[in-house]
Amino acid sequence: MAERAESESRKLLGRLRDTMAEQAAGQARLDKITHLTADSMGTEVCSIYLFRDAETLELCATEGLKAESVHQTRMKLGEGLVGRVARAGKVINAADAPSERGFRYMPETGEEIYSSFLGVPIQRLGEKLGVLVVQSKEAREFTSDEVYALEVVAMVLAEMAELGAFVGEGAALKARHTQSVVLRGTSGQEGTAEGHVWLHEPRVVVTNLVSDDPVRERERLNAAIESLRISVDELLADASGNAEQVQVLQAYRMFANSKGWLRRMEEDIGRGLSAEAAVEKEQSSARARLGQVTDAYLRERLQDLDDLSNRLLRNLTGQGKETGADMPEDPILIARNIGPGEVLEYGRKLKGIVLEEGSVGSHAAIVARALAIPLVIHTPGVTNEALNGDLIMVDGDQGVVHLRPDETVVSAFRDKIAMQAKAMERFASIRDVPCVAACGTRVQMLMNAGLMADLPSLASSGAEGVGLFRTELQFLIRNQMPRRTELAALYEKVMTSAGDKRVVFRTLDIGSDKVLPYMKPNDEPNPALGWRAIRVGLDKPGVLRMQLQALLRAAKGGPLTVMFPFVAQFEEYRQARAEMDKALERERILGHPVPSQLDVGAMLETPSLAFAPQKFFEEVGFLSIGGNDLKQFFFAADRENERVRRRYDTLNVSFLTFLEGIVDRCAATGTRLSFCGEDAGRPIEAVCLAAIGLRNLSMRPASIGPVKHLMMRVNLEEVYEVISEARERGEQTVRPAVMEHLRGRL
């Protein structure tokens, strides 16, 4: 029975292949496919529904329904059984369709005489393209073999659509990858950019979908899998010291040796698919499941399977990552995800980055910020939709991507870029002028950094020093622990480049979203509140001591400023300070020069530290408020969670009152205080922070100009009065009141 099903499937696929080889218009091909499919499956009806837009399906071809309903019958996503198949991406097999939940009768089609219904999604690599349906008068459920056969046809249809086989008139038959598309994601780094698409991993194009020789295709598949297994074993041997890479490669090995995975692909080949098409069918199934799974572990494993399928397809087709195409002069990188080292390899030649996944706090996002490259993350569908060379415009401020934009959008976007360029000219005129507000209050403008590539921005941005140098980036972009001598050389270069400007080095802040590739990952239910930063440094002091020694030696007897991250209580600071004192004493014993001035502080990122004993504020050299973490812990709102991260305003009265309490405690003990984080680089927020007493602000270099431009035009005493009045009125946030005040003054 199975052999007969395979034979019938191969016959149908062979007839479909012949249809595709004929010179015909897209509509004619669709019409013939519905006829062939209905005939092969012995059903009265076969219909193809394709998306005309993201929310609407259109009947594009049918055998058995009324011909006049073609391109007239439309339904919304989720509407009727066809809409349900499209929304869920799952098969519906009903013996009595009218009694099914969600059934909707479409009178213009004449479908009321058909009882049975089988609908399968037409999708490619997780992208939904439409629905393939067969119907019969006889009330019966279709067999598993029939469902399987229709799924194979749907997969071939998806590949044919990708190759442009069904192009015709109307929105549903428009050519793929030619229309203007607006994709909405999340801002990972502000800025705007116009350029042309450069795919980090160009998609593999499968052109030979059908084969008459299943024996040969199975041999090709098995040879490719064996080659894949060997390459994975070799990679595992090379990655023996890299815990994270080993974990991923072990998952690859598990899938590469999975009998179930191989069996499913061999069954597809038996039904008439080529080896490449069988792999892509499995990959599409994995992508569809990936979109429905919420469990993090299962998502990672499905992601591993997807990556492995890509490797297998490249083995089969011979299509490597190098396509021979030249990178455009204005490349905007498109990828599903990317590591920090890869961003650094591309460097400043990138005009922008758009990721299908990614996160605000990811290593790649940190590097993109350091290089001032506009970045949009969480952009669904961008890797499927974009083609190398497509015109693309990235709005990192709003998290919006315009792919193949029309002239109206291009004109408006270029106007925005021109306005920003003019603003930058204005900012350049005040670059070397001290930031003094209209009321005479002096506000220090500092910059955040983490790479040597950041240091030229000290001069070009007008920054008065580096308020935060993230030392973890040098650990994250490597495959093994850096040596002390390497770190000392780097830190010395940083201090030399900064000249007489102060650089605040933050010791290693790993854990949470920053996992070193060569350290064993710790699976924690809530990493942001787990074993990270100074907690790791104190529990595993070897790395902390090595880093402190490197910093002391890099100073070459000059001044040095160091701060410890994520200090939650006084005792943690004391222990960390004791490690610094030990390192200092060791350097003296070895006869090495010690810093002429050593300033040791802490980052205040947890609310608990704001309520530390008075003695802490007297002992600590300085404090830097880490606004990003402090805000998420204050509001109990994960900044990586899009559902809640925008819910709470920095200018919320409660948060500003809390910050002002920290200002008052530091003022009482004479403890120097600064604010570091994304909010310091937002002009309105920065003005309010300065108004409540935070007079040292550290931000991205590109933010200094806009913040200084506004700060120098406002009276901070008046802004503080506005904040106080809003607080007295019981308002939740001071933003509306401050905005209205500024509009009336500027």
XYZ file of C-alpha atoms in Angstrom, residues 33-692:
660
model
C -2.004 22.129 -11.119
C -5.470 22.113 -9.522
C -6.735 19.856 -12.311
C -3.810 17.437 -11.994
C -4.034 17.292 -8.199
C -7.790 16.661 -8.144
C -7.409 13.991 -10.792
C -4.514 12.276 -9.011
C -6.220 12.276 -5.600
C -9.643 11.327 -6.931
C -11.404 14.390 -5.517
C -14.014 16.582 -7.158
C -12.349 19.785 -5.982
C -8.823 21.146 -5.694
C -8.309 24.839 -4.906
C -5.322 27.092 -4.320
C -5.640 30.116 -2.051
C -2.751 32.607 -1.911
C -2.167 35.680 0.254
C -2.902 38.957 -1.503
C -1.720 40.823 1.599
C -0.626 39.859 5.098
C -4.200 39.412 6.341
C -6.190 38.344 3.255
C -6.367 35.107 1.265
C -7.664 34.968 -2.286
C -8.948 32.005 -4.297
C -6.482 31.949 -7.206
C -7.321 28.689 -8.981
C -9.820 25.855 -8.657
C -10.931 22.611 -10.180
C -14.523 21.927 -9.187
C -15.711 25.203 -7.644
C -17.401 27.863 -9.770
C -14.874 29.430 -12.148
C -16.335 32.925 -11.644
C -15.329 32.814 -7.948
C -11.610 32.791 -8.845
C -9.979 36.092 -7.735
C -13.358 37.127 -6.292
C -13.556 34.939 -3.190
C -11.456 36.344 -0.373
C -11.239 35.727 3.336
C -9.373 37.131 6.290
C -6.696 35.221 8.143
C -8.530 32.931 10.571
C -11.843 33.198 8.696
C -13.430 29.876 7.712
C -11.544 26.572 7.528
C -9.123 27.909 4.911
C -8.343 30.919 7.111
C -7.824 28.629 10.116
C -5.310 26.495 8.192
C -3.447 29.640 7.160
C -3.367 31.140 10.646
C -2.291 28.004 12.525
C -0.082 26.601 9.753
C -1.665 23.208 10.466
C -3.672 20.656 8.479
C -7.460 20.471 8.822
C -8.948 17.107 7.766
C -12.754 17.053 8.145
C -15.274 14.446 6.990
C -18.161 16.864 7.557
C -16.783 20.342 6.927
C -20.011 22.332 7.613
C -20.071 20.976 11.181
C -16.474 22.010 11.877
C -15.755 24.908 14.228
C -15.171 28.096 12.242
C -16.716 26.808 9.000
C -17.901 29.606 6.743
C -20.023 29.019 3.654
C -18.939 30.999 0.584
C -22.059 30.973 -1.667
C -20.305 32.264 -4.800
C -18.122 29.113 -4.941
C -20.878 26.509 -5.013
C -19.059 24.461 -2.367
C -22.222 23.571 -0.421
C -22.444 20.138 -2.095
C -19.033 19.013 -0.810
C -18.762 17.429 2.625
C -15.148 16.390 3.092
C -12.376 18.974 3.361
C -8.603 18.647 3.499
C -6.567 21.842 3.763
C -2.778 22.041 4.105
C -0.664 25.190 4.476
C 1.539 26.328 1.611
C 4.612 27.606 3.436
C 8.310 27.939 2.849
C 10.850 28.117 5.664
C 8.226 29.367 8.095
C 6.764 31.946 5.691
C 3.063 31.405 5.002
C 2.150 31.711 1.322
C -1.336 30.222 1.144
C -3.502 27.093 1.471
C -4.018 24.051 -0.788
C -7.448 22.405 -0.469
C -9.156 19.293 -1.827
C -12.867 18.554 -1.284
C -15.234 15.662 -2.060
C -18.961 15.009 -1.922
C -18.363 11.795 -0.017
C -18.258 12.406 3.731
C -14.936 10.870 4.726
C -11.663 11.682 6.400
C -8.682 11.607 4.105
C -6.055 8.954 4.829
C -2.635 9.763 6.235
C -1.126 8.872 2.846
C -3.434 11.376 1.127
C -2.587 14.085 3.671
C 1.107 13.399 3.166
C 0.756 13.530 -0.615
C -1.040 16.869 -0.484
C 1.627 18.274 1.858
C 4.293 17.299 -0.674
C 2.354 19.078 -3.438
C 2.018 22.158 -1.190
C 5.750 22.151 -0.569
C 6.444 22.014 -4.325
C 3.958 24.852 -4.864
C 5.820 26.955 -2.276
C 9.136 26.398 -4.028
C 7.568 27.144 -7.425
C 6.134 30.392 -6.038
C 9.592 31.358 -4.745
C 10.983 30.746 -8.254
C 8.333 33.053 -9.784
C 6.289 30.347 -11.523
C 2.879 31.856 -10.777
C 3.379 35.528 -11.554
C 0.297 37.128 -13.046
C -2.161 39.974 -12.679
C -3.538 40.992 -9.299
C -2.079 41.288 -5.815
C -2.189 37.548 -5.047
C -0.087 36.686 -8.127
C 2.394 39.512 -7.839
C 6.052 38.636 -8.251
C 7.761 37.824 -4.977
C 10.596 40.005 -3.683
C 9.594 42.921 -5.923
C 7.014 44.780 -3.866
C 7.637 47.518 -1.348
C 7.530 46.075 2.183
C 7.459 47.747 5.596
C 8.833 45.561 8.398
C 8.423 46.551 12.028
C 10.892 45.443 14.665
C 12.511 46.866 17.782
C 15.148 49.562 17.983
C 18.509 48.114 19.010
C 20.536 51.204 18.157
C 19.255 54.591 17.081
C 20.112 56.166 13.761
C 18.937 56.110 10.152
C 20.599 54.549 7.153
C 19.975 54.040 3.453
C 21.773 51.298 1.578
C 21.498 47.965 -0.181
C 20.885 44.535 1.290
C 23.805 42.262 2.074
C 22.659 38.841 3.310
C 24.912 37.415 6.011
C 23.827 33.930 4.901
C 22.391 33.982 1.354
C 19.461 31.591 1.032
C 19.940 28.325 -0.796
C 17.823 28.202 -3.957
C 16.435 24.743 -4.755
C 15.604 24.470 -8.459
C 15.399 20.694 -8.942
C 12.350 19.837 -6.851
C 11.281 16.543 -8.423
C 13.203 13.392 -9.279
C 12.328 10.162 -11.094
C 15.229 8.284 -9.514
C 14.620 7.839 -5.775
C 17.537 5.406 -5.428
C 20.025 7.991 -6.693
C 18.477 10.764 -4.553
C 18.715 8.609 -1.420
C 22.361 7.951 -2.220
C 22.994 11.689 -2.644
C 21.212 12.421 0.639
C 23.139 9.772 2.561
C 26.458 10.927 1.103
C 25.697 14.538 2.075
C 24.679 13.511 5.596
C 27.840 11.442 6.019
C 29.917 14.437 4.903
C 27.962 16.571 7.377
C 28.625 14.132 10.218
C 32.352 14.149 9.493
C 32.480 17.965 9.417
C 30.533 18.199 12.710
C 32.944 15.712 14.347
C 35.902 17.771 13.109
C 34.346 20.977 14.446
C 33.740 19.262 17.789
C 37.387 18.249 18.006
C 38.485 21.839 17.295
C 36.013 23.303 19.834
C 37.020 21.097 22.754
C 37.802 24.090 24.964
C 34.697 26.091 24.068
C 31.790 24.909 26.208
C 29.055 26.791 24.374
C 30.244 25.719 20.916
C 30.549 22.127 22.108
C 26.956 22.196 23.351
C 25.669 23.457 19.984
C 27.786 20.991 17.990
C 26.646 18.091 20.158
C 23.071 19.050 19.263
C 24.131 19.083 15.596
C 25.631 15.619 15.999
C 22.442 14.333 17.636
C 20.299 15.520 14.722
C 22.824 14.386 12.095
C 22.570 10.863 13.545
C 18.779 10.992 14.016
C 17.163 8.017 12.294
C 13.757 9.714 12.389
C 15.069 12.806 10.593
C 16.693 10.687 7.896
C 13.649 8.403 7.566
C 11.268 11.316 6.968
C 13.495 12.741 4.243
C 13.885 9.338 2.593
C 10.088 8.942 2.599
C 9.774 12.315 0.858
C 12.283 11.186 -1.742
C 10.275 7.988 -2.213
C 7.264 10.102 -3.076
C 9.133 11.907 -5.830
C 11.030 14.774 -4.244
C 14.688 15.454 -4.913
C 17.117 15.188 -2.001
C 17.291 19.006 -1.757
C 13.502 19.367 -1.758
C 13.173 16.661 0.917
C 15.621 18.516 3.170
C 13.829 21.815 2.631
C 10.461 20.204 3.366
C 11.813 19.040 6.729
C 13.342 22.465 7.319
C 10.026 24.192 6.603
C 8.311 21.886 9.100
C 10.930 22.759 11.734
C 10.518 26.483 11.032
C 6.734 26.156 11.387
C 7.146 24.414 14.755
C 9.690 27.030 15.810
C 7.049 29.725 15.404
C 4.666 27.878 17.732
C 7.028 26.700 20.490
C 7.538 28.947 23.529
C 9.817 26.662 25.568
C 13.339 28.116 25.312
C 15.094 24.733 25.212
C 12.858 23.362 22.450
C 13.283 26.569 20.469
C 17.067 26.232 20.679
C 16.922 22.618 19.488
C 14.647 23.508 16.561
C 17.040 26.340 15.757
C 19.889 23.824 15.750
C 17.922 21.619 13.343
C 17.297 24.606 11.086
C 21.008 25.476 11.029
C 21.920 21.861 10.311
C 19.423 21.759 7.430
C 21.134 24.810 5.929
C 24.499 23.062 6.124
C 23.026 19.949 4.502
C 21.437 21.982 1.692
C 24.769 23.667 0.988
C 26.410 20.231 0.821
C 23.791 19.004 -1.661
C 23.640 22.073 -3.885
C 27.241 23.199 -3.692
C 25.969 26.696 -2.850
C 28.306 28.062 -0.196
C 28.058 31.307 1.709
C 30.304 32.850 -0.928
C 27.986 33.481 -3.871
C 30.450 35.474 -5.941
C 28.406 38.640 -5.449
C 30.283 41.801 -4.503
C 29.308 43.522 -1.294
C 27.636 46.851 -2.127
C 29.383 50.073 -1.186
C 26.575 50.872 1.256
C 25.803 47.458 2.797
C 23.000 46.952 5.270
C 23.459 43.557 6.838
C 20.469 41.209 7.030
C 20.712 38.138 9.252
C 18.655 35.948 11.502
C 21.181 36.523 14.256
C 24.871 37.411 14.454
C 27.709 37.315 16.958
C 29.778 40.272 18.187
C 32.944 39.023 16.496
C 31.184 38.918 13.135
C 29.927 42.497 13.575
C 33.491 43.566 14.306
C 34.746 41.780 11.185
C 32.336 43.780 9.037
C 33.220 46.917 11.018
C 32.188 50.452 10.169
C 31.650 49.661 6.489
C 28.169 48.507 7.495
C 25.574 51.261 7.167
C 23.022 49.366 9.235
C 22.017 45.964 10.614
C 18.601 44.275 10.600
C 18.162 41.042 12.568
C 15.234 38.670 12.560
C 16.028 37.808 16.176
C 18.593 39.435 18.483
C 18.033 41.302 21.731
C 18.562 44.791 23.089
C 21.292 43.620 25.446
C 22.981 41.114 23.139
C 26.706 41.240 22.491
C 26.095 42.123 18.849
C 23.862 45.031 19.872
C 26.551 46.319 22.243
C 29.144 46.231 19.455
C 26.720 47.896 17.012
C 26.223 50.707 19.522
C 29.977 51.011 19.985
C 30.362 51.382 16.214
C 27.289 53.691 15.987
C 25.615 51.389 13.429
C 21.796 51.706 13.293
C 20.292 48.397 14.378
C 16.770 46.959 14.241
C 16.071 43.622 15.951
C 13.048 41.298 16.225
C 12.156 41.871 12.563
C 10.014 38.875 11.503
C 10.397 37.665 7.926
C 13.265 39.917 6.876
C 15.627 37.059 5.942
C 12.962 35.474 3.728
C 11.865 38.712 2.079
C 15.152 40.521 1.388
C 17.417 39.760 -1.555
C 21.021 40.819 -2.034
C 21.133 44.254 -3.630
C 17.613 45.348 -2.648
C 17.292 49.017 -1.714
C 16.618 49.243 2.019
C 16.091 52.060 4.502
C 16.558 51.472 8.216
C 14.984 53.682 10.866
C 16.750 52.641 14.043
C 14.953 55.352 16.004
C 11.522 53.797 15.400
C 12.540 50.190 14.735
C 11.120 50.297 11.191
C 12.631 48.864 8.005
C 11.553 49.939 4.504
C 12.509 47.253 1.980
C 12.331 48.202 -1.697
C 10.553 51.469 -0.745
C 8.545 53.505 -3.247
C 9.627 57.003 -4.266
C 7.411 58.716 -1.689
C 9.031 56.825 1.178
C 12.514 57.324 -0.290
C 11.945 61.080 -0.535
C 10.587 61.380 3.022
C 13.386 59.203 4.417
C 16.094 61.196 2.675
C 14.551 64.396 4.042
C 14.848 62.900 7.535
C 18.509 61.987 6.945
C 19.190 65.506 5.618
C 17.576 67.061 8.702
C 19.700 64.864 10.947
C 22.814 65.901 9.014
C 21.955 69.572 9.581
C 21.419 68.873 13.268
C 24.853 67.228 13.422
C 26.345 70.398 11.965
C 24.728 72.402 14.755
C 26.047 69.941 17.327
C 29.566 70.234 15.883
C 29.543 73.969 16.594
C 29.146 73.338 20.345
C 31.355 70.236 20.483
C 34.234 71.878 22.376
C 32.067 74.176 24.475
C 31.475 73.116 28.113
C 27.879 72.079 28.762
C 26.387 74.835 30.906
C 22.615 75.099 31.243
C 20.821 78.451 30.866
C 20.664 78.694 34.657
C 24.474 78.419 34.904
C 24.533 74.790 36.073
C 27.509 72.808 34.763
C 26.689 69.303 33.451
C 29.504 66.940 32.493
C 29.057 64.985 29.257
C 30.779 61.579 29.266
C 30.727 58.736 26.771
C 30.345 54.963 27.032
C 32.876 52.727 25.273
C 34.016 49.147 25.066
C 36.331 48.939 22.070
C 39.418 50.736 20.865
C 37.254 51.743 17.893
C 35.241 53.923 20.279
C 38.135 56.098 21.404
C 38.276 58.446 18.377
C 34.762 59.514 19.420
C 36.238 61.155 22.520
C 37.378 64.065 20.370
C 34.721 64.008 17.654
C 31.772 63.883 20.068
C 33.024 66.444 22.562
C 32.948 63.930 25.421
C 34.809 65.045 28.528
C 35.873 61.536 29.427
C 34.749 57.908 29.373
C 32.145 57.352 32.074
C 31.968 53.631 31.343
C 34.457 51.394 29.568
C 32.898 47.929 29.254
C 35.784 45.499 29.669
C 33.671 42.391 28.944
C 33.624 42.997 25.182
C 37.254 41.918 24.953
C 36.253 38.620 26.602
C 33.055 38.111 24.590
C 34.542 38.450 21.116
C 37.214 35.799 21.749
C 37.050 32.021 21.688
C 39.356 31.686 24.686
C 40.237 33.622 27.816
C 42.504 36.604 26.994
C 45.914 36.704 28.649
C 46.802 39.266 31.311
C 49.498 40.757 29.087
C 46.991 41.163 26.227
C 44.511 42.942 28.500
C 47.202 45.178 29.988
C 48.326 46.206 26.490
C 44.745 47.002 25.471
C 43.969 48.999 28.617
C 47.203 50.946 28.192
C 46.198 51.864 24.629
C 42.813 53.030 25.889
C 44.363 55.291 28.530
C 46.943 56.611 26.093
C 44.244 57.414 23.510
C 42.179 59.196 26.163
C 45.118 61.446 27.106
C 44.313 63.451 30.195
C 40.634 62.560 30.090
C 39.368 60.184 32.781
C 38.408 56.621 31.784
C 36.237 54.608 34.182
C 36.965 50.905 33.677
C 34.139 48.600 34.748
C 35.399 45.161 35.716
C 34.050 42.111 33.945
C 30.237 42.135 33.809
C 29.319 38.660 32.604
C 26.294 36.496 33.230
C 22.678 37.388 32.457
C 22.706 38.126 28.703
C 26.531 38.086 28.500
C 27.803 34.500 28.507
C 31.450 33.889 27.686
C 31.718 31.333 24.860
C 34.513 29.438 26.640
C 32.874 29.222 30.072
C 30.326 26.582 30.972
C 26.874 28.176 30.690
C 24.735 28.124 33.827
C 21.094 27.418 33.147
C 19.232 29.752 35.483
C 15.493 30.482 35.533
C 16.174 34.236 35.667
C 19.751 35.066 34.583
C 19.334 38.840 35.034
C 18.823 38.203 38.754
C 21.270 35.331 38.924
C 24.981 34.601 39.073
C 26.515 37.519 37.232
C 28.965 40.450 37.362
C 30.608 40.960 40.782
C 28.951 37.791 42.101
C 30.947 35.759 39.582
C 34.074 37.802 40.323
C 33.894 37.149 44.063
C 32.961 33.457 43.773
C 35.605 32.822 41.082
C 38.229 35.449 41.976
C 40.925 34.234 39.582
C 39.600 36.183 36.605
C 38.901 39.292 38.721
C 42.442 39.274 40.127
C 43.949 38.802 36.668
C 41.924 41.732 35.338
C 42.795 44.007 38.266
C 46.494 43.225 37.781
C 46.185 44.038 34.072
C 44.542 47.390 34.864
C 47.174 48.293 37.487
C 50.018 47.491 35.078
C 48.342 49.343 32.210
C 48.265 52.550 34.287
C 52.092 52.673 34.204
C 52.139 54.688 37.413
C 49.502 57.149 36.216
C 45.962 57.647 37.562
C 43.466 54.749 37.351
C 39.709 54.604 37.863
C 37.930 51.274 38.348
C 34.366 50.387 39.303
C 32.696 47.108 40.210
C 29.398 46.155 38.512
C 26.133 44.994 40.048
C 27.055 45.591 43.664
C 23.924 44.852 45.696
C 25.229 45.282 49.265
C 28.036 46.955 51.184
C 29.863 43.676 51.933
C 30.230 42.903 48.199
C 31.947 46.239 47.664
C 34.243 45.631 50.640
C 35.236 42.194 49.345
C 35.881 43.542 45.841
C 37.867 46.469 47.247
C 39.906 43.984 49.305
C 40.784 42.139 46.074
C 41.991 45.439 44.615
C 44.108 46.123 47.707
C 45.677 42.632 47.447
C 46.468 43.191 43.778
C 47.951 46.595 44.595
C 50.164 45.135 47.324
C 51.307 42.345 44.993
C 52.369 44.898 42.389
C 54.378 46.774 45.024
C 56.108 43.543 46.122
C 56.984 42.773 42.485
C 58.454 46.254 42.144
C 55.951 47.363 39.516
C 54.831 50.999 39.469
C 51.451 51.570 41.092
C 48.897 54.220 40.096
C 49.619 57.736 41.276
C 45.926 58.019 42.062
C 43.541 55.071 42.415
C 39.814 55.759 42.356
C 37.585 52.757 43.128
C 33.807 52.911 42.849
C 30.700 50.846 42.236
C 27.744 50.727 39.889
C 24.403 51.191 41.582
C 22.121 48.895 39.595
C 19.980 47.384 42.333
C 17.543 49.304 44.553
C 19.070 47.613 47.617
C 22.330 49.553 47.289
C 20.483 52.854 47.497
C 19.578 51.888 51.067
C 23.072 50.712 52.061
C 24.514 51.937 55.387
C 25.907 55.448 55.577
C 29.359 53.917 55.971
C 29.180 52.565 52.406
C 28.577 56.005 50.926
C 31.493 57.334 52.977
C 33.895 54.575 51.897
C 33.096 54.193 48.201
C 35.172 56.391 45.907
C 32.261 57.191 43.594
C 28.972 55.759 42.386
C 27.608 55.380 38.867
C 23.902 54.657 38.517
C 23.437 51.894 35.922
C 20.115 53.145 34.653
C 19.267 50.230 32.353
C 19.359 47.543 35.040
C 18.174 49.769 37.877
C 15.043 50.715 35.949
C 14.106 47.123 35.135
C 14.592 46.032 38.741
C 12.750 49.052 40.131
C 9.671 48.362 37.987
C 10.107 44.542 37.958
C 9.950 44.801 34.151
C 12.406 42.807 32.037
C 13.944 45.172 29.470
C 14.178 42.272 26.991
C 10.424 41.684 27.225
C 8.642 43.796 24.616
C 5.302 43.408 26.411
C 6.488 45.296 29.472
C 9.681 47.190 28.715
C 7.892 50.189 27.192
C 5.177 50.179 29.840
C 7.161 52.116 32.431
C 8.527 55.605 31.895
C 11.901 56.790 33.190
C 10.160 60.054 34.009
C 7.698 58.235 36.255
C 7.378 60.241 39.487
C 8.237 57.205 41.630
C 11.460 56.497 39.758
C 12.579 60.136 39.706
C 11.860 60.415 43.444
C 13.927 57.284 44.049
C 16.814 58.682 41.986
C 16.606 61.977 43.824
C 16.944 60.080 47.096
C 20.248 58.648 45.837
C 21.390 62.154 44.840
C 20.614 63.413 48.347
C 22.477 60.569 50.077
C 25.554 61.147 47.911
C 25.402 64.907 48.492
C 25.307 64.346 52.266
C 28.531 62.290 52.173
C 30.255 64.121 49.326
C 30.203 60.974 47.171
C 30.667 61.668 43.470
C 27.722 60.423 41.423
C 27.026 59.891 37.738
C 24.245 58.363 35.646
C 25.051 55.875 32.895
C 22.560 54.300 30.502
C 20.293 54.728 27.522
C 18.211 57.402 29.266
C 21.249 59.638 29.741
C 21.419 59.866 25.934
C 17.803 60.940 25.472
C 17.566 64.746 25.602
C 14.293 65.097 27.565
C 15.263 62.404 30.068
C 18.775 63.858 30.407
C 17.392 67.319 31.211
C 15.161 65.857 33.939
C 18.035 63.811 35.390
C 20.218 66.913 35.522
C 17.361 68.893 37.089
C 17.114 66.469 40.048
